[in-house]
mmCIF file of C-alpha atoms in Angstrom:
data_model
loop_
_atom_site.group_PDB
_atom_site.id
_atom_site.type_symbol
_atom_site.label_atom_id
_atom_site.label_comp_id
_atom_site.label_asym_id
_atom_site.label_seq_id
_atom_site.Cartn_x
_atom_site.Cartn_y
_atom_site.Cartn_z
ATOM 1 C CA MET A 1 -22.365 101.637 11.933
ATOM 2 C CA ASN A 2 -23.010 99.127 9.199
ATOM 3 C CA ARG A 3 -20.921 95.990 9.024
ATOM 4 C CA THR A 4 -20.569 94.076 5.786
ATOM 5 C CA ARG A 5 -20.588 90.255 5.987
ATOM 6 C CA SER A 6 -17.616 88.966 4.033
ATOM 7 C CA ALA A 7 -18.238 85.276 4.634
ATOM 8 C CA THR A 8 -19.894 83.454 1.759
ATOM 9 C CA ARG A 9 -22.919 81.424 2.608
ATOM 10 C CA PRO A 10 -22.361 77.600 2.135
ATOM 11 C CA GLU A 11 -24.009 76.181 -0.941
ATOM 12 C CA PRO A 12 -27.096 74.205 -0.033
ATOM 13 C CA PRO A 13 -26.971 70.432 -0.598
ATOM 14 C CA SER A 14 -27.647 69.429 -4.158
ATOM 15 C CA ARG A 15 -31.216 68.494 -4.774
ATOM 16 C CA HIS A 16 -29.998 65.828 -7.188
ATOM 17 C CA ARG A 17 -27.883 63.773 -4.685
ATOM 18 C CA PRO A 18 -30.772 61.609 -3.352
ATOM 19 C CA VAL A 19 -31.706 60.852 -6.938
ATOM 20 C CA ARG A 20 -28.178 59.632 -7.712
ATOM 21 C CA TRP A 21 -28.188 57.339 -4.666
ATOM 22 C CA ALA A 22 -31.541 55.913 -5.636
ATOM 23 C CA LEU A 23 -30.278 55.156 -9.132
ATOM 24 C CA ALA A 24 -27.198 53.388 -7.737
ATOM 25 C CA VAL A 25 -29.282 51.172 -5.472
ATOM 26 C CA LEU A 26 -31.600 50.370 -8.347
ATOM 27 C CA LEU A 27 -28.686 49.345 -10.557
ATOM 28 C CA LEU A 28 -27.272 47.053 -7.835
ATOM 29 C CA ALA A 29 -30.650 45.451 -7.310
ATOM 30 C CA SER A 30 -30.990 44.844 -11.018
ATOM 31 C CA ALA A 31 -27.547 43.281 -11.170
ATOM 32 C CA GLY A 32 -28.456 40.981 -8.260
ATOM 33 C CA CYS A 33 -31.381 39.496 -10.144
ATOM 34 C CA GLY A 34 -31.036 36.437 -12.365
ATOM 35 C CA LYS A 35 -27.583 34.844 -12.155
ATOM 36 C CA GLY A 36 -26.098 37.096 -9.508
ATOM 37 C CA LEU A 37 -22.672 38.675 -9.313
ATOM 38 C CA GLY A 38 -20.888 35.729 -7.708
ATOM 39 C CA GLU A 39 -22.330 32.815 -9.650
ATOM 40 C CA GLU A 40 -20.143 29.730 -10.125
ATOM 41 C CA SER A 41 -20.431 26.785 -12.466
ATOM 42 C CA GLY A 42 -22.050 23.803 -10.791
ATOM 43 C CA ASP A 43 -20.145 21.441 -13.095
ATOM 44 C CA ALA A 44 -16.814 22.958 -12.028
ATOM 45 C CA MET A 45 -17.777 22.702 -8.361
ATOM 46 C CA ALA A 46 -18.746 19.054 -8.850
ATOM 47 C CA ARG A 47 -15.376 18.277 -10.448
ATOM 48 C CA ASP A 48 -13.536 19.948 -7.574
ATOM 49 C CA THR A 49 -15.612 18.056 -5.017
ATOM 50 C CA ALA A 50 -14.852 14.747 -6.729
ATOM 51 C CA ALA A 51 -11.123 15.491 -6.547
ATOM 52 C CA VAL A 52 -11.391 16.340 -2.843
ATOM 53 C CA GLU A 53 -13.338 13.147 -2.156
ATOM 54 C CA ALA A 54 -10.769 11.063 -4.038
ATOM 55 C CA LYS A 55 -7.926 12.534 -2.008
ATOM 56 C CA GLN A 56 -9.832 12.011 1.247
ATOM 57 C CA LEU A 57 -10.429 8.351 0.401
ATOM 58 C CA ASN A 58 -6.722 7.877 -0.289
ATOM 59 C CA THR A 59 -5.959 9.283 3.168
ATOM 60 C CA GLU A 60 -8.526 7.007 4.803
ATOM 61 C CA LEU A 61 -7.140 3.901 3.067
ATOM 62 C CA GLY A 62 -3.758 4.836 4.496
ATOM 63 C CA HIS A 63 -1.001 2.391 5.433
ATOM 64 C CA ARG A 64 -1.559 -1.277 4.633
ATOM 65 C CA ASN A 65 -0.413 -3.751 7.279
ATOM 66 C CA ARG A 66 -2.712 -6.714 6.678
ATOM 67 C CA VAL A 67 -2.899 -9.274 3.881
ATOM 68 C CA ARG A 68 -6.107 -8.554 1.961
ATOM 69 C CA ASP A 69 -7.372 -9.222 -1.545
ATOM 70 C CA ALA A 70 -8.562 -6.264 -3.621
ATOM 71 C CA GLY A 71 -12.195 -7.359 -3.492
ATOM 72 C CA SER A 72 -12.144 -7.389 0.305
ATOM 73 C CA ILE A 73 -10.597 -3.918 0.421
ATOM 74 C CA ALA A 74 -13.242 -2.614 -1.960
ATOM 75 C CA ALA A 75 -16.103 -4.261 -0.077
ATOM 76 C CA ALA A 76 -15.001 -3.258 3.419
ATOM 77 C CA GLU A 77 -13.431 0.150 2.859
ATOM 78 C CA ILE A 78 -14.601 1.650 -0.438
ATOM 79 C CA VAL A 79 -18.083 0.574 -1.503
ATOM 80 C CA GLN A 80 -20.812 2.717 0.021
ATOM 81 C CA GLN A 81 -24.196 4.189 -0.753
ATOM 82 C CA GLU A 82 -24.768 7.745 -1.957
ATOM 83 C CA ARG A 83 -24.101 10.304 0.769
ATOM 84 C CA ASP A 84 -23.578 13.998 1.377
ATOM 85 C CA ALA A 85 -20.177 15.327 0.403
ATOM 86 C CA THR A 86 -17.630 16.330 3.049
ATOM 87 C CA SER A 87 -17.638 19.936 1.794
ATOM 88 C CA GLY A 88 -21.069 20.543 3.306
ATOM 89 C CA GLY A 89 -22.310 22.617 0.371
ATOM 90 C CA GLY A 90 -25.303 20.425 -0.427
ATOM 91 C CA GLU A 91 -23.442 18.194 -2.878
ATOM 92 C CA THR A 92 -24.057 14.453 -2.942
ATOM 93 C CA VAL A 93 -21.422 11.845 -3.789
ATOM 94 C CA ARG A 94 -21.885 8.335 -5.120
ATOM 95 C CA ARG A 95 -18.802 6.139 -4.852
ATOM 96 C CA GLU A 96 -18.610 2.994 -6.979
ATOM 97 C CA ALA A 97 -15.993 0.261 -7.257
ATOM 98 C CA LEU A 98 -15.473 -0.446 -10.962
ATOM 99 C CA ALA A 99 -12.698 -3.071 -10.969
ATOM 100 C CA TRP A 100 -10.445 -4.834 -8.460
ATOM 101 C CA SER A 101 -7.547 -7.262 -8.718
ATOM 102 C CA GLY A 102 -4.550 -8.618 -6.811
ATOM 103 C CA ARG A 103 -3.818 -8.723 -3.098
ATOM 104 C CA THR A 104 -1.475 -7.221 -0.506
ATOM 105 C CA ALA A 105 0.847 -10.131 0.238
ATOM 106 C CA GLY A 106 4.638 -10.085 0.046
ATOM 107 C CA ASP A 107 5.637 -7.967 -2.938
ATOM 108 C CA GLU A 108 2.230 -8.333 -4.610
ATOM 109 C CA ARG A 109 0.003 -5.345 -5.295
ATOM 110 C CA ALA A 110 -3.745 -4.833 -5.266
ATOM 111 C CA THR A 111 -5.637 -2.237 -7.289
ATOM 112 C CA VAL A 112 -9.176 -0.912 -7.096
ATOM 113 C CA ASP A 113 -10.718 1.483 -9.640
ATOM 114 C CA VAL A 114 -13.265 3.857 -8.136
ATOM 115 C CA ARG A 115 -15.792 6.165 -9.780
ATOM 116 C CA PHE A 116 -17.025 9.308 -8.027
ATOM 117 C CA VAL A 117 -20.306 10.790 -9.244
ATOM 118 C CA VAL A 118 -21.009 14.202 -7.702
ATOM 119 C CA THR A 119 -24.242 16.170 -8.012
ATOM 120 C CA VAL A 120 -24.406 19.856 -7.058
ATOM 121 C CA PRO A 121 -27.801 21.565 -6.557
ATOM 122 C CA GLU A 122 -28.502 25.069 -7.763
ATOM 123 C CA ARG A 123 -27.886 27.698 -5.102
ATOM 124 C CA PRO A 124 -29.367 31.185 -5.660
ATOM 125 C CA PRO A 125 -27.778 34.246 -4.018
ATOM 126 C CA VAL A 126 -29.133 35.051 -0.556
ATOM 127 C CA SER A 127 -28.280 38.748 -0.896
ATOM 128 C CA ILE A 128 -27.523 41.290 -3.603
ATOM 129 C CA GLY A 129 -24.325 40.207 -5.291
ATOM 130 C CA GLY A 130 -24.032 37.162 -3.019
ATOM 131 C CA ALA A 131 -22.413 33.865 -3.989
ATOM 132 C CA SER A 132 -24.474 31.462 -6.047
ATOM 133 C CA ASN A 133 -24.029 28.552 -8.411
ATOM 134 C CA THR A 134 -25.828 26.689 -11.135
ATOM 135 C CA ALA A 135 -26.811 23.040 -10.817
ATOM 136 C CA GLY A 136 -24.092 20.686 -12.002
ATOM 137 C CA GLU A 137 -22.696 17.180 -12.101
ATOM 138 C CA ALA A 138 -19.319 15.546 -12.628
ATOM 139 C CA THR A 139 -17.916 12.028 -12.896
ATOM 140 C CA ARG A 140 -14.236 11.289 -12.201
ATOM 141 C CA CYS A 141 -12.407 7.973 -11.799
ATOM 142 C CA TYR A 142 -9.270 7.028 -9.868
ATOM 143 C CA ARG A 143 -7.110 3.943 -9.469
ATOM 144 C CA TYR A 144 -5.945 3.109 -5.935
ATOM 145 C CA GLU A 145 -2.895 0.899 -5.490
ATOM 146 C CA PHE A 146 -2.094 -1.072 -2.337
ATOM 147 C CA GLN A 147 1.054 -2.856 -1.195
ATOM 148 C CA LEU A 148 1.833 -4.456 2.139
ATOM 149 C CA TYR A 149 3.633 -2.073 4.527
ATOM 150 C CA ARG A 150 3.211 0.854 2.140
ATOM 151 C CA TYR A 151 0.870 3.827 2.037
ATOM 152 C CA THR A 152 -1.933 3.760 -0.504
ATOM 153 C CA THR A 153 -1.320 5.699 -3.714
ATOM 154 C CA TYR A 154 -3.796 6.866 -6.345
ATOM 155 C CA ARG A 155 -4.053 8.538 -9.731
ATOM 156 C CA GLU A 156 -6.838 9.698 -11.999
ATOM 157 C CA ILE A 157 -7.854 7.460 -14.900
ATOM 158 C CA ASP A 158 -10.370 7.669 -17.736
ATOM 159 C CA CYS A 159 -13.862 6.661 -16.679
ATOM 160 C CA PRO A 160 -15.309 3.640 -18.473
ATOM 161 C CA SER A 161 -18.831 3.823 -19.819
ATOM 162 C CA GLY A 162 -21.678 1.757 -18.534
ATOM 163 C CA PRO A 163 -22.936 0.860 -15.052
ATOM 164 C CA ALA A 164 -20.711 -0.354 -12.239
ATOM 165 C CA PRO A 165 -20.530 -4.125 -11.656
ATOM 166 C CA SER A 166 -22.146 -5.756 -8.644
ATOM 167 C CA PRO A 167 -20.239 -4.837 -5.476
ATOM 168 C CA PRO A 168 -17.567 -7.329 -4.363
ATOM 169 C CA THR A 169 -17.849 -9.470 -1.257
ATOM 170 C CA ALA A 170 -15.189 -9.393 1.428
ATOM 171 C CA ALA A 171 -13.395 -12.679 2.095
ATOM 172 C CA PRO A 172 -13.624 -13.949 5.693
ATOM 173 C CA VAL A 173 -10.836 -12.596 7.884
ATOM 174 C CA PRO A 174 -9.035 -15.289 9.929
ATOM 175 C CA SER A 175 -9.624 -14.791 13.625
ATOM 176 C CA LEU A 176 -9.830 -16.489 16.980
ATOM 177 C CA PRO A 177 -13.267 -17.933 17.781
ATOM 178 C CA GLU A 178 -15.569 -15.659 19.759
ATOM 179 C CA ASP A 179 -15.456 -18.055 22.704
ATOM 180 C CA GLY A 180 -11.673 -18.396 22.525
ATOM 181 C CA ARG A 181 -11.081 -17.138 26.053
ATOM 182 C CA GLN A 182 -13.613 -19.581 27.492
ATOM 183 C CA ARG A 183 -12.052 -22.460 25.529
ATOM 184 C CA LEU A 184 -8.535 -21.719 26.712
ATOM 185 C CA THR A 185 -9.702 -21.166 30.293
ATOM 186 C CA ALA A 186 -11.358 -24.589 30.290
ATOM 187 C CA VAL A 187 -8.164 -26.189 28.959
ATOM 188 C CA LEU A 188 -6.008 -24.591 31.653
ATOM 189 C CA ARG A 189 -8.373 -25.574 34.462
ATOM 190 C CA THR A 190 -8.091 -29.301 33.727
ATOM 191 C CA ALA A 191 -4.707 -29.689 32.014
ATOM 192 C CA THR A 192 -1.541 -31.096 33.493
ATOM 193 C CA PRO A 193 1.969 -30.201 32.349
ATOM 194 C CA GLN A 194 1.921 -33.359 30.234
ATOM 195 C CA THR A 195 -1.479 -32.792 28.585
ATOM 196 C CA LEU A 196 -1.431 -28.994 28.150
ATOM 197 C CA ALA A 197 -0.014 -28.823 24.611
ATOM 198 C CA GLY A 198 -2.339 -31.476 23.157
ATOM 199 C CA ALA A 199 -5.428 -30.100 24.903
ATOM 200 C CA ALA A 200 -4.735 -26.556 23.708
ATOM 201 C CA ARG A 201 -4.274 -27.658 20.100
ATOM 202 C CA ALA A 202 -7.438 -29.747 20.238
ATOM 203 C CA ALA A 203 -9.371 -26.671 21.437
ATOM 204 C CA PHE A 204 -8.021 -24.597 18.516
ATOM 205 C CA PRO A 205 -7.644 -26.945 15.531
ATOM 206 C CA GLN A 206 -7.779 -24.272 12.787
ATOM 207 C CA ASP A 207 -4.582 -24.172 10.742
ATOM 208 C CA TRP A 208 -4.416 -20.342 10.830
ATOM 209 C CA ILE A 209 -4.230 -20.362 14.641
ATOM 210 C CA THR A 210 -0.859 -20.832 16.332
ATOM 211 C CA VAL A 211 -0.656 -22.592 19.693
ATOM 212 C CA ASP A 212 2.283 -22.308 22.091
ATOM 213 C CA THR A 213 2.409 -23.722 25.631
ATOM 214 C CA ALA A 214 4.926 -23.843 28.461
ATOM 215 C CA VAL A 215 5.348 -24.738 32.115
ATOM 216 C CA HIS A 216 7.096 -21.973 34.039
ATOM 217 C CA GLU A 217 7.840 -22.063 37.765
ATOM 218 C CA GLY A 218 4.794 -24.212 38.443
ATOM 219 C CA ALA A 219 2.481 -22.140 36.214
ATOM 220 C CA LEU A 220 0.840 -23.406 33.029
ATOM 221 C CA VAL A 221 1.142 -20.882 30.181
ATOM 222 C CA ALA A 222 -0.730 -20.941 26.858
ATOM 223 C CA ALA A 223 -0.684 -18.498 23.957
ATOM 224 C CA VAL A 224 -2.983 -18.889 20.952
ATOM 225 C CA GLY A 225 -3.100 -16.382 18.130
ATOM 226 C CA VAL A 226 -3.597 -15.433 14.503
ATOM 227 C CA PRO A 227 -0.247 -13.974 13.390
ATOM 228 C CA ALA A 228 -1.626 -12.431 10.183
ATOM 229 C CA GLU A 229 -4.034 -10.298 12.237
ATOM 230 C CA ARG A 230 -1.761 -9.645 15.264
ATOM 231 C CA ASP A 231 -4.419 -11.361 17.358
ATOM 232 C CA CYS A 232 -3.229 -13.072 20.543
ATOM 233 C CA LEU A 233 -4.762 -14.626 23.629
ATOM 234 C CA LEU A 234 -2.324 -15.237 26.493
ATOM 235 C CA LEU A 235 -3.514 -16.967 29.681
ATOM 236 C CA VAL A 236 -1.714 -18.368 32.718
ATOM 237 C CA ARG A 237 -2.817 -20.789 35.439
ATOM 238 C CA THR A 238 -0.845 -19.839 38.505
ATOM 239 C CA PRO A 239 0.429 -22.478 40.988
ATOM 240 C CA ALA A 240 -2.514 -21.466 43.181
ATOM 241 C CA GLY A 241 -4.932 -22.410 40.370
ATOM 242 C CA LYS A 242 -5.995 -18.878 39.407
ATOM 243 C CA ILE A 243 -6.450 -18.059 35.694
ATOM 244 C CA GLU A 244 -4.818 -14.750 34.755
ATOM 245 C CA ALA A 245 -4.311 -12.738 31.553
ATOM 246 C CA PRO A 246 -0.922 -11.031 31.891
ATOM 247 C CA GLY A 247 -0.473 -7.793 30.015
ATOM 248 C CA TYR A 248 2.126 -7.244 27.296
ATOM 249 C CA ASP A 249 3.111 -4.622 24.743
ATOM 250 C CA ARG A 250 1.272 -5.391 21.505
ATOM 251 C CA ILE A 251 4.235 -4.109 19.505
ATOM 252 C CA TRP A 252 5.762 -7.560 20.074
ATOM 253 C CA LEU A 253 3.040 -9.092 17.890
ATOM 254 C CA GLU A 254 4.293 -7.248 14.807
ATOM 255 C CA PRO A 255 6.180 -9.162 12.080
ATOM 256 C CA GLY A 256 9.787 -9.790 13.012
ATOM 257 C CA GLU A 257 9.107 -9.514 16.755
ATOM 258 C CA THR A 258 8.286 -12.157 19.380
ATOM 259 C CA GLY A 259 4.821 -12.906 18.041
ATOM 260 C CA CYS A 260 2.090 -14.654 20.006
ATOM 261 C CA ARG A 261 4.318 -16.888 22.112
ATOM 262 C CA THR A 262 4.555 -17.901 25.755
ATOM 263 C CA GLY A 263 7.757 -15.862 25.849
ATOM 264 C CA LEU A 264 5.553 -12.757 26.280
ATOM 265 C CA TYR A 265 5.107 -14.027 29.851
ATOM 266 C CA VAL A 266 8.013 -16.418 30.453
ATOM 267 C CA ALA A 267 10.702 -14.093 29.129
ATOM 268 C CA PRO A 268 9.141 -10.683 28.392
ATOM 269 C CA PRO A 269 11.025 -8.691 25.699
ATOM 270 C CA ARG A 270 12.987 -5.741 27.006
#
């Protein structure tokens, strides 16, 4: 008995399919040559990097709580040599102070103009259609404004032509002498209640240093400090003759609070 096969045989795979795949791969490889599918403008990347760097500097400059002239701010916190950018993409950034004026005292304002010069190297694609960019460069300038007890603000300005001036020099910051603790210790070891005040002032004659002394329950107390810098040295000679440095909350050194006074020990703020 003959049986007829009704099922149709499946069509064999097309002989042309491997050819089509090969052509597609070849086209992709060709497209990946030269500029690449994901190429960006190096100049545009440099401009974006400069903007990011300017914003980062504004954050770093932050809240101003010390009296400083603009030149000192520029010298200590802005001027720097060329370095790698924070983005980590191979860019380099040169930061230059162009102009500075004023100071942060009372209602006065200080300003510093800064130029950012960013260089971006060429980056070829590492794979077919991968990201890449051309070489590029950008220069952008910003003005930073400072005021005492305010956060730094900034805005973009037109860049002047020509080279940057010589970097500014920071003015000396008033401070206690490096051997201040040894000086005050020596005063307390030999002073009497009657001679304490004069001996302490003689050890710290600078007009930017405050001196406050007291006799409290048989102890000799001396506080010397630099109010503008919230710097304070507080020592006590106990009735037993021991020299101690009592602790205190530094918040009381802020403007409007106790300041560097013997009251930090004699009558601690509550």
